[in-house]
Amino acid sequence: AYKSPLETFKSNIFGTINLLETIRNLKKEIILIFSSSDKAYGTLNEKEYFENHQLKGDYPYDVSKSCSDLIAQSYTKTYNLKVGIIRSGNIYGPGDYNKDRLIPHVITSALKNQQAILRSNGKLIRDYIYVDDVARAYYLLMKKMLKSKQRLRIYNVGSKENFNVINVVNLITDIIGEGLATYYQQL
């Protein structure tokens, strides 16, 4: 998003509009489960955020998620579409090979015995949520949307544990270090 903000806006904003327009013109009974982000809230000055907090992203990705989220809400109100929105924290898990994301980058660096390169001071506290938990949230939201007459439902999906980047880096390198030590001891 920092390198290609226009592409980020096109993908997130116009991609969302294209889906909503297709549903609006094709079959209004289709339920859209929209994948937003906690980044749609922008920088928070509080310990936590709630679904009714204002969306006010600051950076290109954040703004694209705020806009897309608001657009999905407007289609619900204007065209009576049925939309569920999930705003999740940082998702991690198998199959994420994007080395620009913290957890895959730290794991890869630790396995190569290299130091991870952080893009911040490491003090930012975020939610980290396992991909299976987010997938379950999507499933549960769809089940609820199918049974409900309510046209719009919005949920934050996060974990009970919040970590800053330095905590995450230390946790991963400790686990990998212990795992490699155990592996070498068994040889």
mmCIF file of C-alpha atoms in Angstrom:
data_model
loop_
_atom_site.group_PDB
_atom_site.id
_atom_site.type_symbol
_atom_site.label_atom_id
_atom_site.label_comp_id
_atom_site.label_asym_id
_atom_site.label_seq_id
_atom_site.Cartn_x
_atom_site.Cartn_y
_atom_site.Cartn_z
ATOM 1 C CA ALA A 1 0.000 0.000 0.000
ATOM 2 C CA TYR A 2 2.893 2.376 0.676
ATOM 3 C CA LYS A 3 4.569 1.494 -2.599
ATOM 4 C CA SER A 4 1.387 1.463 -4.725
ATOM 5 C CA PRO A 5 -1.399 3.467 -3.064
ATOM 6 C CA LEU A 6 -3.385 3.806 -6.301
ATOM 7 C CA GLU A 7 -3.434 0.031 -6.757
ATOM 8 C CA THR A 8 -4.491 -0.385 -3.131
ATOM 9 C CA PHE A 9 -7.392 2.048 -3.591
ATOM 10 C CA LYS A 10 -8.423 0.439 -6.887
ATOM 11 C CA SER A 11 -8.326 -3.063 -5.432
ATOM 12 C CA ASN A 12 -10.054 -2.405 -2.130
ATOM 13 C CA ILE A 13 -12.471 0.407 -2.963
ATOM 14 C CA PHE A 14 -13.413 -0.368 -6.560
ATOM 15 C CA GLY A 15 -13.255 -4.109 -5.917
ATOM 16 C CA THR A 16 -15.826 -3.651 -3.147
ATOM 17 C CA ILE A 17 -18.009 -1.424 -5.337
ATOM 18 C CA ASN A 18 -17.879 -3.961 -8.181
ATOM 19 C CA LEU A 19 -19.050 -6.759 -5.864
ATOM 20 C CA LEU A 20 -21.834 -4.637 -4.388
ATOM 21 C CA GLU A 21 -22.980 -3.438 -7.818
ATOM 22 C CA THR A 22 -23.059 -7.008 -9.085
ATOM 23 C CA ILE A 23 -25.200 -8.088 -6.137
ATOM 24 C CA ARG A 24 -27.444 -5.018 -6.474
ATOM 25 C CA ASN A 25 -28.039 -5.638 -10.181
ATOM 26 C CA LEU A 26 -28.124 -9.418 -10.132
ATOM 27 C CA LYS A 27 -29.795 -10.726 -7.005
ATOM 28 C CA LYS A 28 -30.306 -8.608 -3.920
ATOM 29 C CA GLU A 29 -30.825 -11.710 -1.754
ATOM 30 C CA ILE A 30 -27.113 -12.557 -1.950
ATOM 31 C CA ILE A 31 -25.399 -11.965 1.381
ATOM 32 C CA LEU A 32 -21.985 -10.320 1.258
ATOM 33 C CA ILE A 33 -19.552 -10.983 4.071
ATOM 34 C CA PHE A 34 -17.087 -8.114 3.804
ATOM 35 C CA SER A 35 -13.571 -8.488 5.150
ATOM 36 C CA SER A 36 -12.647 -5.183 6.709
ATOM 37 C CA SER A 37 -9.823 -4.561 9.160
ATOM 38 C CA ASP A 38 -9.161 -3.049 12.546
ATOM 39 C CA LYS A 39 -6.984 -0.631 10.567
ATOM 40 C CA ALA A 40 -10.202 0.968 9.299
ATOM 41 C CA TYR A 41 -10.402 2.670 12.720
ATOM 42 C CA GLY A 42 -7.097 4.466 12.131
ATOM 43 C CA THR A 43 -4.843 5.343 15.029
ATOM 44 C CA LEU A 44 -6.518 4.635 18.337
ATOM 45 C CA ASN A 45 -6.016 6.684 21.438
ATOM 46 C CA GLU A 46 -7.830 4.167 23.593
ATOM 47 C CA LYS A 47 -6.991 0.650 24.773
ATOM 48 C CA GLU A 48 -9.720 -0.946 22.661
ATOM 49 C CA TYR A 49 -12.225 -0.114 19.984
ATOM 50 C CA PHE A 50 -15.825 -1.036 19.394
ATOM 51 C CA GLU A 51 -17.958 -1.554 16.308
ATOM 52 C CA ASN A 52 -19.600 1.861 16.733
ATOM 53 C CA HIS A 53 -16.299 3.772 16.772
ATOM 54 C CA GLN A 54 -15.692 6.147 13.883
ATOM 55 C CA LEU A 55 -13.767 4.806 10.884
ATOM 56 C CA LYS A 56 -10.876 7.132 10.119
ATOM 57 C CA GLY A 57 -7.928 5.402 8.512
ATOM 58 C CA ASP A 58 -4.710 7.401 8.201
ATOM 59 C CA TYR A 59 -2.511 5.583 5.689
ATOM 60 C CA PRO A 60 -3.385 4.263 2.211
ATOM 61 C CA TYR A 61 -4.323 0.713 3.282
ATOM 62 C CA ASP A 62 -6.213 1.954 6.338
ATOM 63 C CA VAL A 63 -8.131 4.551 4.310
ATOM 64 C CA SER A 64 -8.982 1.983 1.640
ATOM 65 C CA LYS A 65 -10.471 -0.283 4.318
ATOM 66 C CA SER A 66 -12.375 2.611 5.976
ATOM 67 C CA CYS A 67 -13.818 3.641 2.603
ATOM 68 C CA SER A 68 -14.726 0.120 1.527
ATOM 69 C CA ASP A 69 -16.363 -0.570 4.889
ATOM 70 C CA LEU A 70 -18.444 2.632 4.672
ATOM 71 C CA ILE A 71 -19.378 1.900 1.056
ATOM 72 C CA ALA A 72 -20.632 -1.569 2.050
ATOM 73 C CA GLN A 73 -22.703 0.024 4.825
ATOM 74 C CA SER A 74 -24.137 2.596 2.413
ATOM 75 C CA TYR A 75 -25.257 -0.109 -0.026
ATOM 76 C CA THR A 76 -27.094 -1.805 2.820
ATOM 77 C CA LYS A 77 -28.928 1.386 3.714
ATOM 78 C CA THR A 78 -29.465 2.676 0.180
ATOM 79 C CA TYR A 79 -30.180 -0.518 -1.783
ATOM 80 C CA ASN A 80 -31.347 -2.808 1.031
ATOM 81 C CA LEU A 81 -28.540 -5.307 0.495
ATOM 82 C CA LYS A 82 -27.625 -7.741 3.242
ATOM 83 C CA VAL A 83 -24.021 -7.252 4.387
ATOM 84 C CA GLY A 84 -21.975 -8.675 7.258
ATOM 85 C CA ILE A 85 -18.723 -6.902 8.073
ATOM 86 C CA ILE A 86 -15.840 -8.409 9.995
ATOM 87 C CA ARG A 87 -13.071 -6.125 11.185
ATOM 88 C CA SER A 88 -10.215 -8.336 12.273
ATOM 89 C CA GLY A 89 -6.774 -7.802 13.712
ATOM 90 C CA ASN A 90 -3.592 -9.161 12.150
ATOM 91 C CA ILE A 91 -4.348 -12.589 10.755
ATOM 92 C CA TYR A 92 -1.591 -15.187 10.811
ATOM 93 C CA GLY A 93 -1.286 -18.860 10.024
ATOM 94 C CA PRO A 94 -0.291 -21.478 7.460
ATOM 95 C CA GLY A 95 -0.048 -20.433 3.839
ATOM 96 C CA ASP A 96 0.943 -16.820 4.529
ATOM 97 C CA TYR A 97 4.175 -16.419 2.604
ATOM 98 C CA ASN A 98 4.072 -12.616 2.386
ATOM 99 C CA LYS A 99 7.421 -11.668 3.852
ATOM 100 C CA ASP A 100 6.245 -8.044 4.169
ATOM 101 C CA ARG A 101 3.943 -9.193 6.982
ATOM 102 C CA LEU A 102 5.452 -9.436 10.448
ATOM 103 C CA ILE A 103 4.960 -13.084 11.394
ATOM 104 C CA PRO A 104 6.099 -14.729 8.122
ATOM 105 C CA HIS A 105 9.060 -12.335 7.971
ATOM 106 C CA VAL A 106 10.165 -13.078 11.540
ATOM 107 C CA ILE A 107 9.751 -16.846 11.107
ATOM 108 C CA THR A 108 11.727 -16.850 7.854
ATOM 109 C CA SER A 109 14.452 -14.643 9.349
ATOM 110 C CA ALA A 110 14.742 -16.807 12.483
ATOM 111 C CA LEU A 111 14.946 -20.015 10.447
ATOM 112 C CA LYS A 112 17.742 -18.463 8.367
ATOM 113 C CA ASN A 113 19.414 -17.270 11.574
ATOM 114 C CA GLN A 114 19.052 -13.659 10.417
ATOM 115 C CA GLN A 115 17.806 -10.655 12.323
ATOM 116 C CA ALA A 116 14.267 -9.542 11.441
ATOM 117 C CA ILE A 117 13.933 -6.029 10.038
ATOM 118 C CA LEU A 118 11.129 -4.067 11.683
ATOM 119 C CA ARG A 119 9.276 -1.228 9.963
ATOM 120 C CA SER A 120 8.385 0.505 13.222
ATOM 121 C CA ASN A 121 9.782 1.140 16.677
ATOM 122 C CA GLY A 122 8.180 -2.162 17.724
ATOM 123 C CA LYS A 123 5.961 -0.651 20.403
ATOM 124 C CA LEU A 124 2.678 -0.669 18.472
ATOM 125 C CA ILE A 125 0.215 -3.018 20.177
ATOM 126 C CA ARG A 126 -1.986 -5.096 17.898
ATOM 127 C CA ASP A 127 -4.314 -8.049 17.962
ATOM 128 C CA TYR A 128 -2.942 -11.178 16.310
ATOM 129 C CA ILE A 129 -5.562 -13.751 15.407
ATOM 130 C CA TYR A 130 -5.140 -17.216 13.957
ATOM 131 C CA VAL A 131 -6.600 -17.759 10.490
ATOM 132 C CA ASP A 132 -8.830 -20.665 11.621
ATOM 133 C CA ASP A 133 -10.447 -18.395 14.224
ATOM 134 C CA VAL A 134 -11.192 -15.742 11.613
ATOM 135 C CA ALA A 135 -12.583 -18.375 9.227
ATOM 136 C CA ARG A 136 -14.887 -19.564 12.026
ATOM 137 C CA ALA A 137 -16.044 -15.982 12.591
ATOM 138 C CA TYR A 138 -16.939 -15.671 8.874
ATOM 139 C CA TYR A 139 -18.852 -18.936 9.056
ATOM 140 C CA LEU A 140 -20.752 -17.936 12.207
ATOM 141 C CA LEU A 141 -21.590 -14.529 10.760
ATOM 142 C CA MET A 142 -22.958 -16.106 7.580
ATOM 143 C CA LYS A 143 -25.116 -18.499 9.625
ATOM 144 C CA LYS A 144 -26.442 -15.553 11.631
ATOM 145 C CA MET A 145 -27.088 -13.479 8.486
ATOM 146 C CA LEU A 146 -29.015 -16.352 6.867
ATOM 147 C CA LYS A 147 -31.410 -16.565 9.835
ATOM 148 C CA SER A 148 -31.686 -12.860 10.594
ATOM 149 C CA LYS A 149 -33.862 -10.178 9.053
ATOM 150 C CA GLN A 150 -31.238 -7.608 10.042
ATOM 151 C CA ARG A 151 -29.578 -6.242 6.882
ATOM 152 C CA LEU A 152 -26.273 -5.128 8.423
ATOM 153 C CA ARG A 153 -24.123 -6.765 11.082
ATOM 154 C CA ILE A 154 -20.658 -5.585 12.058
ATOM 155 C CA TYR A 155 -18.244 -7.464 14.316
ATOM 156 C CA ASN A 156 -14.707 -6.885 15.502
ATOM 157 C CA VAL A 157 -12.765 -10.132 15.596
ATOM 158 C CA GLY A 158 -9.652 -10.234 17.715
ATOM 159 C CA SER A 159 -7.893 -12.177 20.403
ATOM 160 C CA LYS A 160 -7.775 -11.854 24.164
ATOM 161 C CA GLU A 161 -4.043 -11.292 23.929
ATOM 162 C CA ASN A 162 -2.523 -8.117 22.544
ATOM 163 C CA PHE A 163 1.176 -7.925 21.803
ATOM 164 C CA ASN A 164 3.521 -5.268 20.614
ATOM 165 C CA VAL A 165 5.791 -6.071 17.687
ATOM 166 C CA ILE A 166 8.829 -6.636 19.909
ATOM 167 C CA ASN A 167 6.853 -9.189 21.987
ATOM 168 C CA VAL A 168 5.865 -11.046 18.811
ATOM 169 C CA VAL A 169 9.437 -11.079 17.507
ATOM 170 C CA ASN A 170 10.787 -12.353 20.834
ATOM 171 C CA LEU A 171 8.083 -15.000 21.156
ATOM 172 C CA ILE A 172 8.695 -16.370 17.650
ATOM 173 C CA THR A 173 12.489 -16.356 17.916
ATOM 174 C CA ASP A 174 12.311 -18.031 21.351
ATOM 175 C CA ILE A 175 10.007 -20.771 20.025
ATOM 176 C CA ILE A 176 12.107 -21.355 16.921
ATOM 177 C CA GLY A 177 15.341 -21.208 18.922
ATOM 178 C CA GLU A 178 14.041 -23.780 21.410
ATOM 179 C CA GLY A 179 12.647 -25.928 18.612
ATOM 180 C CA LEU A 180 15.933 -25.906 16.706
ATOM 181 C CA ALA A 181 17.891 -26.604 19.888
ATOM 182 C CA THR A 182 15.643 -29.607 20.619
ATOM 183 C CA TYR A 183 15.997 -30.765 17.004
ATOM 184 C CA TYR A 184 19.803 -30.585 17.123
ATOM 185 C CA GLN A 185 19.911 -32.322 20.516
ATOM 186 C CA GLN A 186 17.959 -35.240 19.054
ATOM 187 C CA LEU A 187 20.510 -35.634 16.248
#
